[in-house]
mmCIF file of C-alpha atoms in Angstrom:
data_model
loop_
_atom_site.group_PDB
_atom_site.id
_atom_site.type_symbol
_atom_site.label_atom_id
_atom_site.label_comp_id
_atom_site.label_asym_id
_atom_site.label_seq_id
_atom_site.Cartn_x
_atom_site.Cartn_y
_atom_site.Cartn_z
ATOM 1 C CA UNK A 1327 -43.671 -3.558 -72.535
ATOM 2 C CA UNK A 1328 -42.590 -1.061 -70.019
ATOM 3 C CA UNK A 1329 -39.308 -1.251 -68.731
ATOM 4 C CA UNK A 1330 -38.872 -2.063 -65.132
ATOM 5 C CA UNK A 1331 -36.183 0.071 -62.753
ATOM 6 C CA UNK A 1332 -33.356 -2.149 -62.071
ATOM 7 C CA UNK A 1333 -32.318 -0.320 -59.100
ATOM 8 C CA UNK A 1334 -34.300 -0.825 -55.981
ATOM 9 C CA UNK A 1335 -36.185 1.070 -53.992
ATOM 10 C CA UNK A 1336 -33.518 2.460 -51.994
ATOM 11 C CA UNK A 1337 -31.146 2.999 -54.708
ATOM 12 C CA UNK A 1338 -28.907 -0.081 -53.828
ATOM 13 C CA UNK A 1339 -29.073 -2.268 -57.420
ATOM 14 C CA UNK A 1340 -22.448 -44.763 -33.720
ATOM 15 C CA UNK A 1341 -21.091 -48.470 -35.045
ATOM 16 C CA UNK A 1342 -17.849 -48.848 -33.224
ATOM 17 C CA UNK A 1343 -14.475 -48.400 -35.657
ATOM 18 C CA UNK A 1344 -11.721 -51.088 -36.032
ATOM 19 C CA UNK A 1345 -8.115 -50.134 -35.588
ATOM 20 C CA UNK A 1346 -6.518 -48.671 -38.659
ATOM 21 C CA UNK A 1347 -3.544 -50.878 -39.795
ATOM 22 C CA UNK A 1348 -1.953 -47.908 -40.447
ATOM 23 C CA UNK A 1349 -1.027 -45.270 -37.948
ATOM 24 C CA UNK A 1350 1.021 -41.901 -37.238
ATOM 25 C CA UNK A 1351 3.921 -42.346 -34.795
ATOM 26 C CA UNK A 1352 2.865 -41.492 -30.829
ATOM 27 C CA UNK A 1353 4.345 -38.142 -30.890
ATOM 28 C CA UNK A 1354 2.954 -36.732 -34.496
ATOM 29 C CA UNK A 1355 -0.420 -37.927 -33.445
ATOM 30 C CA UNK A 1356 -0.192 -35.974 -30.101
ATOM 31 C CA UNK A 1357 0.905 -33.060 -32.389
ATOM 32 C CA UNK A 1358 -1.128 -33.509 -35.226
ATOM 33 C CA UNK A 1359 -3.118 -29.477 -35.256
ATOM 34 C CA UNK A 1360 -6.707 -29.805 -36.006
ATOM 35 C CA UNK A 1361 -6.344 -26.956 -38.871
ATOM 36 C CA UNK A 1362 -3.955 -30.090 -40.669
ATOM 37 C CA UNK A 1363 -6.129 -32.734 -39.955
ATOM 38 C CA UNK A 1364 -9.450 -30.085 -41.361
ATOM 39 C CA UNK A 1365 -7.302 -30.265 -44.375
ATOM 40 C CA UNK A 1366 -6.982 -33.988 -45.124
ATOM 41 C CA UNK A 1367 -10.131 -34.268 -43.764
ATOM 42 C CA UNK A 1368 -11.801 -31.886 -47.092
ATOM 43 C CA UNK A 1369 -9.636 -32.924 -49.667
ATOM 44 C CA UNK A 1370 -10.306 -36.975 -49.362
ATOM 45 C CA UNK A 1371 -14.400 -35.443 -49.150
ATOM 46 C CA UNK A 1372 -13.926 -32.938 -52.373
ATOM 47 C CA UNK A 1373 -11.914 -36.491 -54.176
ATOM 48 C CA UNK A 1374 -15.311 -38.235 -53.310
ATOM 49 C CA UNK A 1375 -17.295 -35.830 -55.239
ATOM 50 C CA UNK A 1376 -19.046 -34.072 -52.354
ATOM 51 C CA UNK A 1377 -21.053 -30.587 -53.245
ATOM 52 C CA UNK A 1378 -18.972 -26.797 -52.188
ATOM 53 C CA UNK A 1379 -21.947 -26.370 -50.058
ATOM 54 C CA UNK A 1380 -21.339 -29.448 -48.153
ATOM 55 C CA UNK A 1381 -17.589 -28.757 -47.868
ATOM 56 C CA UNK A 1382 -18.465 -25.315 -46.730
ATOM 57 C CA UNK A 1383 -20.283 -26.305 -43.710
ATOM 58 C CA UNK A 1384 -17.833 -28.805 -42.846
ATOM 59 C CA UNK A 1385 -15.049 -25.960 -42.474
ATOM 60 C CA UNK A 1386 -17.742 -23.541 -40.415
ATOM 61 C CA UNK A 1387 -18.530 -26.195 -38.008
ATOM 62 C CA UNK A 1388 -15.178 -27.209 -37.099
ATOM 63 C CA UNK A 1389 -14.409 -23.326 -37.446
ATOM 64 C CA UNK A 1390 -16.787 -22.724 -34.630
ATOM 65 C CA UNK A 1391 -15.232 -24.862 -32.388
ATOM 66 C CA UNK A 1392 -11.954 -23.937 -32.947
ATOM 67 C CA UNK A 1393 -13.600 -20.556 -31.618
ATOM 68 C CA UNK A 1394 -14.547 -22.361 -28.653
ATOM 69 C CA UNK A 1395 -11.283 -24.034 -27.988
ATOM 70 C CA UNK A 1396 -9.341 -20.662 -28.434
ATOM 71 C CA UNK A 1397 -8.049 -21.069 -31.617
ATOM 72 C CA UNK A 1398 -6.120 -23.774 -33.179
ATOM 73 C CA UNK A 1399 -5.576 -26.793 -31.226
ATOM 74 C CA UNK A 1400 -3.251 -30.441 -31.017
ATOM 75 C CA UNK A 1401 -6.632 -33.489 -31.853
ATOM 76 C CA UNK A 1402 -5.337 -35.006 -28.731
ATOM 77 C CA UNK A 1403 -7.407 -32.200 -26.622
ATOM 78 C CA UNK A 1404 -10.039 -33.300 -29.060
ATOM 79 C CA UNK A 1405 -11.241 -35.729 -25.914
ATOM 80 C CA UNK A 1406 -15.053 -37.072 -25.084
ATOM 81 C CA UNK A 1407 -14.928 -35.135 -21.903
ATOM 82 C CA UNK A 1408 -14.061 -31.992 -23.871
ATOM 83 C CA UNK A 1409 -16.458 -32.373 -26.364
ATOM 84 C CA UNK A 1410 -19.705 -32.710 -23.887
ATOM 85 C CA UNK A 1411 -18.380 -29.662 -22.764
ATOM 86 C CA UNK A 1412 -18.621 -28.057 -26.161
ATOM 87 C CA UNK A 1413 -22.394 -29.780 -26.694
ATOM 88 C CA UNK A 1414 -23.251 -28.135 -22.836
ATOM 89 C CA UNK A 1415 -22.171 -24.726 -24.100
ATOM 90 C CA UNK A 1416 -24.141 -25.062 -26.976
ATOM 91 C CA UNK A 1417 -27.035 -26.409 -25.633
ATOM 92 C CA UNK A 1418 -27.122 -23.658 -22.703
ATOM 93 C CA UNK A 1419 -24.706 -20.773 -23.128
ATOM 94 C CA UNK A 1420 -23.920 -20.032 -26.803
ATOM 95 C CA UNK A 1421 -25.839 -17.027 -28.498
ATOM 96 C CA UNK A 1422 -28.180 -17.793 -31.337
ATOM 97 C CA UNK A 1423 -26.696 -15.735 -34.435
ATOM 98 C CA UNK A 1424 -23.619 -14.229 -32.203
ATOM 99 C CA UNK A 1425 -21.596 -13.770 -35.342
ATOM 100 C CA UNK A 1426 -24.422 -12.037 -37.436
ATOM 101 C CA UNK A 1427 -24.032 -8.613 -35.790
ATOM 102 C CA UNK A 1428 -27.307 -7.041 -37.776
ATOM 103 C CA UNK A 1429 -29.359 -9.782 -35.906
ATOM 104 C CA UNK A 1430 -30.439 -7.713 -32.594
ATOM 105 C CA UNK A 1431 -32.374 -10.988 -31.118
ATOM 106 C CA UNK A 1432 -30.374 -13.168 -29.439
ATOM 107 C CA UNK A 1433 -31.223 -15.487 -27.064
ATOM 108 C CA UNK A 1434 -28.593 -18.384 -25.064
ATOM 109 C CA UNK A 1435 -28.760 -21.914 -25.760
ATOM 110 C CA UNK A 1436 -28.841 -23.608 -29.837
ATOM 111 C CA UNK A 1437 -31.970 -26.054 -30.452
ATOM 112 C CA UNK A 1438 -31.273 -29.699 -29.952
ATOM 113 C CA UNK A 1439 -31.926 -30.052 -33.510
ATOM 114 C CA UNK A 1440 -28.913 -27.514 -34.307
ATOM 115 C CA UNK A 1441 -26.386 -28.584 -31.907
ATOM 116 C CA UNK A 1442 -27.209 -32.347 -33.238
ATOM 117 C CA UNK A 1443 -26.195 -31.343 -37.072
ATOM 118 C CA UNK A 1444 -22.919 -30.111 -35.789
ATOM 119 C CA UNK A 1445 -22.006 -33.857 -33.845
ATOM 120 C CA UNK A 1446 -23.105 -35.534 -36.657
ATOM 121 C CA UNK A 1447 -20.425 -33.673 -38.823
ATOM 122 C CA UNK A 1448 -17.794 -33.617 -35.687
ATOM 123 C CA UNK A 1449 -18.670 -37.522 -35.923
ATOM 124 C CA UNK A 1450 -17.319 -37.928 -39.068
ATOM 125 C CA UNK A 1451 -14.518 -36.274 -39.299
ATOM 126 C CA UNK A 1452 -13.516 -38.129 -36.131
ATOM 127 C CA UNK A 1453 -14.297 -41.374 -37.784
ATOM 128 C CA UNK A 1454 -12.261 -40.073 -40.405
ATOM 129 C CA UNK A 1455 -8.952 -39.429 -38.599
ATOM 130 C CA UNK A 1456 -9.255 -42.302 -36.825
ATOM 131 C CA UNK A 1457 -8.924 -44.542 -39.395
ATOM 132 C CA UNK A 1458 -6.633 -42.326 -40.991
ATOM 133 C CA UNK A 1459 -4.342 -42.780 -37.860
ATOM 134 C CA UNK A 1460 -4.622 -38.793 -37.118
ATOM 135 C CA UNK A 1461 -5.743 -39.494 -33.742
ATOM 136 C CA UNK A 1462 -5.422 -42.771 -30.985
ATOM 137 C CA UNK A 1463 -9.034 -42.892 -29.877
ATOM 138 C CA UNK A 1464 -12.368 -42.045 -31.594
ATOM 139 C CA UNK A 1465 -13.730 -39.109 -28.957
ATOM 140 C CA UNK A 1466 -17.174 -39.538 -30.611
ATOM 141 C CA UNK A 1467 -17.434 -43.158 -29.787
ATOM 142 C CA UNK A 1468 -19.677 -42.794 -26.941
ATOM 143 C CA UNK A 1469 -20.913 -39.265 -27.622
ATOM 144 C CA UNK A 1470 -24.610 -40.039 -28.186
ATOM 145 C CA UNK A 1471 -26.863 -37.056 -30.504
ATOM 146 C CA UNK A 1472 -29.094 -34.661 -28.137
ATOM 147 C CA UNK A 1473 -32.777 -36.071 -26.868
ATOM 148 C CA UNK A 1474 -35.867 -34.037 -27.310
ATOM 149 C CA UNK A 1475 -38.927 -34.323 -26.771
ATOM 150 C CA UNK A 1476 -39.919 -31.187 -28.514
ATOM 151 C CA UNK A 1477 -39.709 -32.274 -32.526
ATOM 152 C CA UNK A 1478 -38.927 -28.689 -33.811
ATOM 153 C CA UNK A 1479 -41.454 -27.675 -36.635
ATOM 154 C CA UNK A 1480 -40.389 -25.806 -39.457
ATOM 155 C CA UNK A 1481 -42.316 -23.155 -40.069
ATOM 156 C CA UNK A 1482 -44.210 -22.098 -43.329
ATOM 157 C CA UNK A 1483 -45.951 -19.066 -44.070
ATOM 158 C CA UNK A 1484 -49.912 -18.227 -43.475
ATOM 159 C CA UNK A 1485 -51.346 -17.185 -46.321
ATOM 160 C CA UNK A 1486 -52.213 -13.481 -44.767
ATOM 161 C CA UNK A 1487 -48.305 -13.434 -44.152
ATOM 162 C CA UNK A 1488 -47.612 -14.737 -48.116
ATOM 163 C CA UNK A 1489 -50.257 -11.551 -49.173
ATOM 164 C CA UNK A 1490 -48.280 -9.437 -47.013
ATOM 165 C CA UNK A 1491 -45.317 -10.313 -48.575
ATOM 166 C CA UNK A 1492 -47.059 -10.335 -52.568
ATOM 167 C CA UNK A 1493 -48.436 -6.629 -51.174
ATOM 168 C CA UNK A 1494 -45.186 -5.142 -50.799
ATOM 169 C CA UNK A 1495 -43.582 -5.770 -53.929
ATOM 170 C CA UNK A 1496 -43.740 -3.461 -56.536
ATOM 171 C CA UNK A 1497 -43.602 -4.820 -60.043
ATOM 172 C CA UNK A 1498 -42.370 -1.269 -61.161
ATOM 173 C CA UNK A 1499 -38.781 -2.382 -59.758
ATOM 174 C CA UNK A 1500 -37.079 -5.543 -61.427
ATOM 175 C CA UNK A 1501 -35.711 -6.996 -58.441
ATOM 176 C CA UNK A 1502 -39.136 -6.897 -56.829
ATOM 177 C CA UNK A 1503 -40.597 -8.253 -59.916
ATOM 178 C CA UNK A 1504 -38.379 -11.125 -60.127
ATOM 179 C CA UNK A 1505 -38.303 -11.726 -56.582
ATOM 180 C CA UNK A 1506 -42.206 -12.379 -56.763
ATOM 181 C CA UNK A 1507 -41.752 -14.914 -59.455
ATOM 182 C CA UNK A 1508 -39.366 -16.490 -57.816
ATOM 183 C CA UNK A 1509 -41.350 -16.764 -54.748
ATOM 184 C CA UNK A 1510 -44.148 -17.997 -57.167
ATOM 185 C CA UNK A 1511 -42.268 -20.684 -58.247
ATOM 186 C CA UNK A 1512 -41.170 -21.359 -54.800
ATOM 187 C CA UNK A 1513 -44.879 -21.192 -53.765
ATOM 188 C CA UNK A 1514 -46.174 -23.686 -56.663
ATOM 189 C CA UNK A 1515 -43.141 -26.400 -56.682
ATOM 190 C CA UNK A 1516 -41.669 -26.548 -53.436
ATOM 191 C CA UNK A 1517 -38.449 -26.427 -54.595
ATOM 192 C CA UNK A 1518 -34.862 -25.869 -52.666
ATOM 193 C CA UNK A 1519 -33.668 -22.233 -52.932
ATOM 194 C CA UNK A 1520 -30.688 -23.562 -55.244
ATOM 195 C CA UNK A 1521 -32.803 -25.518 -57.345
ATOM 196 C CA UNK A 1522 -35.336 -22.527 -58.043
ATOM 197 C CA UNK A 1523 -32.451 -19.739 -58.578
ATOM 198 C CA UNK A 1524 -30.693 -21.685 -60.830
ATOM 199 C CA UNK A 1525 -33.702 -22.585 -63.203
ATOM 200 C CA UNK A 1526 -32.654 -21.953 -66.868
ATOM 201 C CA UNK A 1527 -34.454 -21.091 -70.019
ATOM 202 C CA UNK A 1528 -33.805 -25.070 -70.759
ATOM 203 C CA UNK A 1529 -35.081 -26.631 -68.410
ATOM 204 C CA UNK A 1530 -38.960 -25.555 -68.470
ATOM 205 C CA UNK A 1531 -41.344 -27.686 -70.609
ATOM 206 C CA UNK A 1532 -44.622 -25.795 -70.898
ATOM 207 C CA UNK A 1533 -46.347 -28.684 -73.033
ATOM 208 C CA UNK A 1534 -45.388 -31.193 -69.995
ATOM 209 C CA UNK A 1535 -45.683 -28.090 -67.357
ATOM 210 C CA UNK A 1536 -42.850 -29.448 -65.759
ATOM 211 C CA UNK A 1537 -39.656 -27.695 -64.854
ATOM 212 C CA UNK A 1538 -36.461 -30.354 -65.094
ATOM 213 C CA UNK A 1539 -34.089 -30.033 -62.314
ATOM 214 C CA UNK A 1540 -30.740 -32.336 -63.570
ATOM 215 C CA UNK A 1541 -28.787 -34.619 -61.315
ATOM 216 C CA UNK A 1542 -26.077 -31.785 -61.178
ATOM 217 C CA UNK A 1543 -28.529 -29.417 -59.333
ATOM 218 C CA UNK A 1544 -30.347 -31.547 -57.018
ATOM 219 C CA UNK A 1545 -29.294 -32.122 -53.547
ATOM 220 C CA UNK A 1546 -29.852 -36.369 -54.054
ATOM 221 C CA UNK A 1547 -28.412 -36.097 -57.312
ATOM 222 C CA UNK A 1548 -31.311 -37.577 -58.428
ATOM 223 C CA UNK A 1549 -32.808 -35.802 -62.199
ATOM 224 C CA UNK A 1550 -36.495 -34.894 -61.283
ATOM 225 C CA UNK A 1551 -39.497 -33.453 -63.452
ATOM 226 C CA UNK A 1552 -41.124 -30.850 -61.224
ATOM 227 C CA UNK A 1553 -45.096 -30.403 -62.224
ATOM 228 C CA UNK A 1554 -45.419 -26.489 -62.090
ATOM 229 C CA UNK A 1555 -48.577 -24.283 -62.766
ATOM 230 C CA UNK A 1556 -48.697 -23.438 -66.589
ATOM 231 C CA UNK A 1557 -49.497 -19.768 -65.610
ATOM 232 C CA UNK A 1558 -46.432 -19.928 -63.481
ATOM 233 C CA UNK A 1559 -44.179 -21.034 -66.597
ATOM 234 C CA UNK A 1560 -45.467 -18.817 -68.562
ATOM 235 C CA UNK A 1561 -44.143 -15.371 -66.251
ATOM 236 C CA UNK A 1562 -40.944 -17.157 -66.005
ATOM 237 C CA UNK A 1563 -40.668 -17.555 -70.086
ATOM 238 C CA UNK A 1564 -41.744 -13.628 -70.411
ATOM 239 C CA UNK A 1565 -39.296 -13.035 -67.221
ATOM 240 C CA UNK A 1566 -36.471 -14.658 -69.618
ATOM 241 C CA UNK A 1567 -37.410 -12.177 -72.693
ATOM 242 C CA UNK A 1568 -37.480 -9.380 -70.498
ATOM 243 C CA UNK A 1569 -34.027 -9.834 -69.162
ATOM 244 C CA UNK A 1570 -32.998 -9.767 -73.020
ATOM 245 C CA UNK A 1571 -33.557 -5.960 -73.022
ATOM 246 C CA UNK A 1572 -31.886 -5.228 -70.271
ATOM 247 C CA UNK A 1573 -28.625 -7.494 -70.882
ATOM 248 C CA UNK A 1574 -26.385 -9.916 -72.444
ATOM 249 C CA UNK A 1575 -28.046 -12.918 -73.142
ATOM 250 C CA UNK A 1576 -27.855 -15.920 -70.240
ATOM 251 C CA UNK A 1577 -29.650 -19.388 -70.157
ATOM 252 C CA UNK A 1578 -30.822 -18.653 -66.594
ATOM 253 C CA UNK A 1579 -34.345 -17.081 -65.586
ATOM 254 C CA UNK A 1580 -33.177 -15.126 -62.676
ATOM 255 C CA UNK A 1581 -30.849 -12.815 -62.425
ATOM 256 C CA UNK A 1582 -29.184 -9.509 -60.422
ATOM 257 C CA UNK A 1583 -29.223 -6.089 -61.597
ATOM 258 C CA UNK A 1584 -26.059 -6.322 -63.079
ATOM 259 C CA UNK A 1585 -26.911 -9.461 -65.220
ATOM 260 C CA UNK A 1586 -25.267 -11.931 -63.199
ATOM 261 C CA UNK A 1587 -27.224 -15.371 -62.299
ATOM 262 C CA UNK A 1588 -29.106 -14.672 -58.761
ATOM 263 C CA UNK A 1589 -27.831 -16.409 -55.903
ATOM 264 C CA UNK A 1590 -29.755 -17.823 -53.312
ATOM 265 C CA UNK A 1591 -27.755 -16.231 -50.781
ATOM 266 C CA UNK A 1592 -28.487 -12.568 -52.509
ATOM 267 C CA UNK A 1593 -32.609 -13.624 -52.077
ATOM 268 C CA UNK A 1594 -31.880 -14.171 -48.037
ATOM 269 C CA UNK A 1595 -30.530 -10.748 -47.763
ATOM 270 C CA UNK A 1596 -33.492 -9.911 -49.677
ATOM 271 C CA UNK A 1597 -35.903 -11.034 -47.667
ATOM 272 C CA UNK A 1598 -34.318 -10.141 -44.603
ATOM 273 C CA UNK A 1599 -34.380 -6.693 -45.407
ATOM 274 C CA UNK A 1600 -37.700 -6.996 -46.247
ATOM 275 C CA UNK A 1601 -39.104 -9.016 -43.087
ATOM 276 C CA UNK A 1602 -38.091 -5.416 -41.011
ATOM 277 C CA UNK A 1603 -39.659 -3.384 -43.556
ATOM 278 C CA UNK A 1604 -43.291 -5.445 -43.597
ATOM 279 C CA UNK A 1605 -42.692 -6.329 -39.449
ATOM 280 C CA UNK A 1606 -42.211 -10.263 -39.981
ATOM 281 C CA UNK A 1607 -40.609 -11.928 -37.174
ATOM 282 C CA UNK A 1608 -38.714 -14.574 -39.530
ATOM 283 C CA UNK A 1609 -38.815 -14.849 -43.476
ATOM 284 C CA UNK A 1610 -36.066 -17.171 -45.314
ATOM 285 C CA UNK A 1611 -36.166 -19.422 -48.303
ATOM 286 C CA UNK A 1612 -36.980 -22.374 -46.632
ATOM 287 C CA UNK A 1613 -40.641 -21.310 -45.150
ATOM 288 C CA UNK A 1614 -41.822 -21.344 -48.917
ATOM 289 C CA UNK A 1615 -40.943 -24.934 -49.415
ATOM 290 C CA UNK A 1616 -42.732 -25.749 -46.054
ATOM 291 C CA UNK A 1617 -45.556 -23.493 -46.952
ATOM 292 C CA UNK A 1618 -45.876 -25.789 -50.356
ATOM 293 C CA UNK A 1619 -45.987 -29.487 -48.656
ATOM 294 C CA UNK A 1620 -48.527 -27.991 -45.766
ATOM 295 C CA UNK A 1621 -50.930 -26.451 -48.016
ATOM 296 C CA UNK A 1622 -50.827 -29.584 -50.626
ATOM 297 C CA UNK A 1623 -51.426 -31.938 -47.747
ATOM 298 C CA UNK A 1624 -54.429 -29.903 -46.772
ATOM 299 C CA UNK A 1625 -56.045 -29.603 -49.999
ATOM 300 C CA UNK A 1626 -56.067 -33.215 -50.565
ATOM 301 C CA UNK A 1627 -52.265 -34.158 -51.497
ATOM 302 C CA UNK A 1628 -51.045 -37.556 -50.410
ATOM 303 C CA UNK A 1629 -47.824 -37.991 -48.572
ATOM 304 C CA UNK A 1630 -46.058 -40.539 -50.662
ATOM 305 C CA UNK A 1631 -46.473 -38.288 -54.282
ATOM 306 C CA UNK A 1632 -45.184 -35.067 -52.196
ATOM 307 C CA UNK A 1633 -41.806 -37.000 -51.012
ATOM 308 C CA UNK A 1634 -41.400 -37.640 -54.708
ATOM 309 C CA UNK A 1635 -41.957 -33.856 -55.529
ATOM 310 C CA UNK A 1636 -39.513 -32.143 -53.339
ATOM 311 C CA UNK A 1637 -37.239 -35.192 -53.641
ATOM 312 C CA UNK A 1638 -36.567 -36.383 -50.110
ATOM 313 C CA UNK A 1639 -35.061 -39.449 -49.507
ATOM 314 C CA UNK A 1640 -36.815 -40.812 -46.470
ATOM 315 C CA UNK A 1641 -40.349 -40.076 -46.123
ATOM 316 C CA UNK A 1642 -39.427 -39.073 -42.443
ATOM 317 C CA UNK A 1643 -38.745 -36.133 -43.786
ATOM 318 C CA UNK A 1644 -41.900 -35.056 -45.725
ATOM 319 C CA UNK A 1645 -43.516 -35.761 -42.291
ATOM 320 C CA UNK A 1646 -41.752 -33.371 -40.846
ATOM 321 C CA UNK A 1647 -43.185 -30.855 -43.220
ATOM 322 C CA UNK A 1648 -46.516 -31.217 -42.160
ATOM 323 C CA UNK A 1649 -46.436 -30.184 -38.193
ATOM 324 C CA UNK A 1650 -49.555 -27.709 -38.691
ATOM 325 C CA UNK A 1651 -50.224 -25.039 -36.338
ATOM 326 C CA UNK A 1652 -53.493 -24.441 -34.166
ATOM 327 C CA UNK A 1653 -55.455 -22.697 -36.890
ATOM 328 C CA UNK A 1654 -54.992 -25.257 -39.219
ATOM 329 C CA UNK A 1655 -55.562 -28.088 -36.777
ATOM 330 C CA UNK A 1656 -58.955 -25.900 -35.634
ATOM 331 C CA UNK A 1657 -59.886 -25.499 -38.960
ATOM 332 C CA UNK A 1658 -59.094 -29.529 -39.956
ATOM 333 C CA UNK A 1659 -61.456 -30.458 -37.062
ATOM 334 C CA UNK A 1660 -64.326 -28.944 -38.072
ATOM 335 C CA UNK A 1661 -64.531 -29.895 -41.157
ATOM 336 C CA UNK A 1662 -63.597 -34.223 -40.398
ATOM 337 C CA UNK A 1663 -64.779 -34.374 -36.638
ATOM 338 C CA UNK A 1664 -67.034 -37.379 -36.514
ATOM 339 C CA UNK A 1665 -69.302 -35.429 -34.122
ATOM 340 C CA UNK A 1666 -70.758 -33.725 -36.619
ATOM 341 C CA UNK A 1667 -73.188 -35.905 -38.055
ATOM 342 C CA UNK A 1668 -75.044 -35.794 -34.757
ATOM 343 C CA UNK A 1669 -75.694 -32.844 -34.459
ATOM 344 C CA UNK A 1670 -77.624 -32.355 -37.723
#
């Protein structure tokens, strides 16, 4: 087996709330700081059991509109008025990526779809501190989500962009060998990012051809059997022994250059590097999941076994997956138009 070079290539390894019985006095819920209230707000979610990740974006939402407000500010300011002023400056005036300053696109205005995720979270930590007595009046009350007409795809990959992709790597470098198995696995599963990264030795069955994801590791927490491609089990096995050579032995299948599980975040930088380096206009985790559920609708999958695959709750979702764009719709037409038998 020939070793490959761990360094890369460039040398860099809206229900309406009762009144809480309970309450604050007038004054300390004029005072009460929003940074105080973030607090309570993420240690009563963390003594619920909810995931870092989840906690995480709770503290950069509210973090970005501290930004907006100045800095930190008394709830009371926390009004409706004020916050349809924070969903107009979204909507129309806020840069896309401003605090990514590698990102040289930027355009004004978030997507409906983005500015909506942040109310939702503003929406509960409001209904939080209001029943917690943190604050007099729920300013979300009335706040209704963003309409659209426009229901934002997400977009997968074509399969001449997926080649492109395969092309550049270069098996002689471990990090671009283990990034295409990852992508691989990515490619055949439909997995979440986290769910594929953190894939151990364990958890593959090659007589079932299933890879187990536990309740621990799913987003639902809901344990799942994942059917994988044998052939696809089989790199990831001979991945595992090859990482033996190279360092101390670990139950997970992918890992860094320095031996340390690979993180999902350390793939994005990945593939952002490499999206300039091939000319792709936008490569991330996420397009490989919706490249799965498109193609296995289009080569016959049904709808109801592919929400069970990639584990969605409401089948909503998985619908969402399946916006196709005007090559595939061409190319679905003439094969199924009805027309066709006529003209024989």
């Amino acid at each position: 087996m020939n070793r490959r070079k761990l360094s890369n290539r460039n040398g860099v390894g809206h229900k309406s709330l009762k009144r809480p019985n309970r309450r604050l006095e007038r004054d300390d819920v004029d005072t009460v700081m929003v940074s105080v209230a973030l607090k309570s707000f993420v240690e009563a979610k963390r003594a619920e059991g909810l995931r870092d990740r989840t906690i995480e974006a709770y503290n950069e939402h509210i973090k970005l509109l501290m930004r907006y407000m100045g800095g930190d500010f008394p709830l009371s300011k926390l009004t409706a008025d004020q916050i349809r002023e924070y969903v107009n400056y979204m909507l129309y005036d806020r840069l896309t990526y401003q605090e990514d300053e590698h990102r040289k696109k930027k355009k004004k205005g978030l997507s409906a779809n983005t500015v909506n995720i942040r109310l939702r979270t503003l929406r509960t930590m409001c209904n939080y501190w209001f029943l917690e007595g943190m604050i007099s009046t729920n300013p979300m009350q009335n706040i209704s989500q963003v309409k659209s007409d426009y229901v934002e795809e997400v977009p997968g990959l074509s399969p001449k962009e997926v080649k492109k992709l395969l092309n550049y790597l270069n098996d002689e470098f471990f990090g671009d060998y283990r990034d295409r198995l990852l992508i691989m696995l990515l490619l055949d599963t439909g997995m979440r990012i986290n769910e594929a990264v953190n894939v151990k030795i364990g958890d593959i069955n090659m007589k079932r051809s299933t890879v187990h994801i536990p309740s621990a590791r799913a987003k639902n927490r809901r344990y799942r059997e994942v059917p994988a491609t044998l052939s696809v089990l089989q790199k990831l096995v001979e991945l595992y022994h090859e990482n033996e050579s190279y360092f101390e032995q670990s139950e997970y299948i992918f890992l860094n250059t320095d031996g340390e599980p690979y993180s999902s975040d350390a793939f994005r930088k990945r593939l952002n590097r490499i999206k300039v380096d091939i000319g792709m206009e936008r490569l991330s985790p996420h397009q490989f999941r919706h490249t799965f559920c498109r193609e296995y609708l289009l080569n016959g999958g049904d709808l109801f076994t592919l929400q069970k695959i990639v584990d969605h709750a409401d089948i909503k979702t998985t619908r969402k997956y399946i916006q196709m764009d005007e090559d595939n719709l061409r190319a679905q037409h003439g094969v199924y138009s009805p027309v066709n038998k006529y003209l024989e």
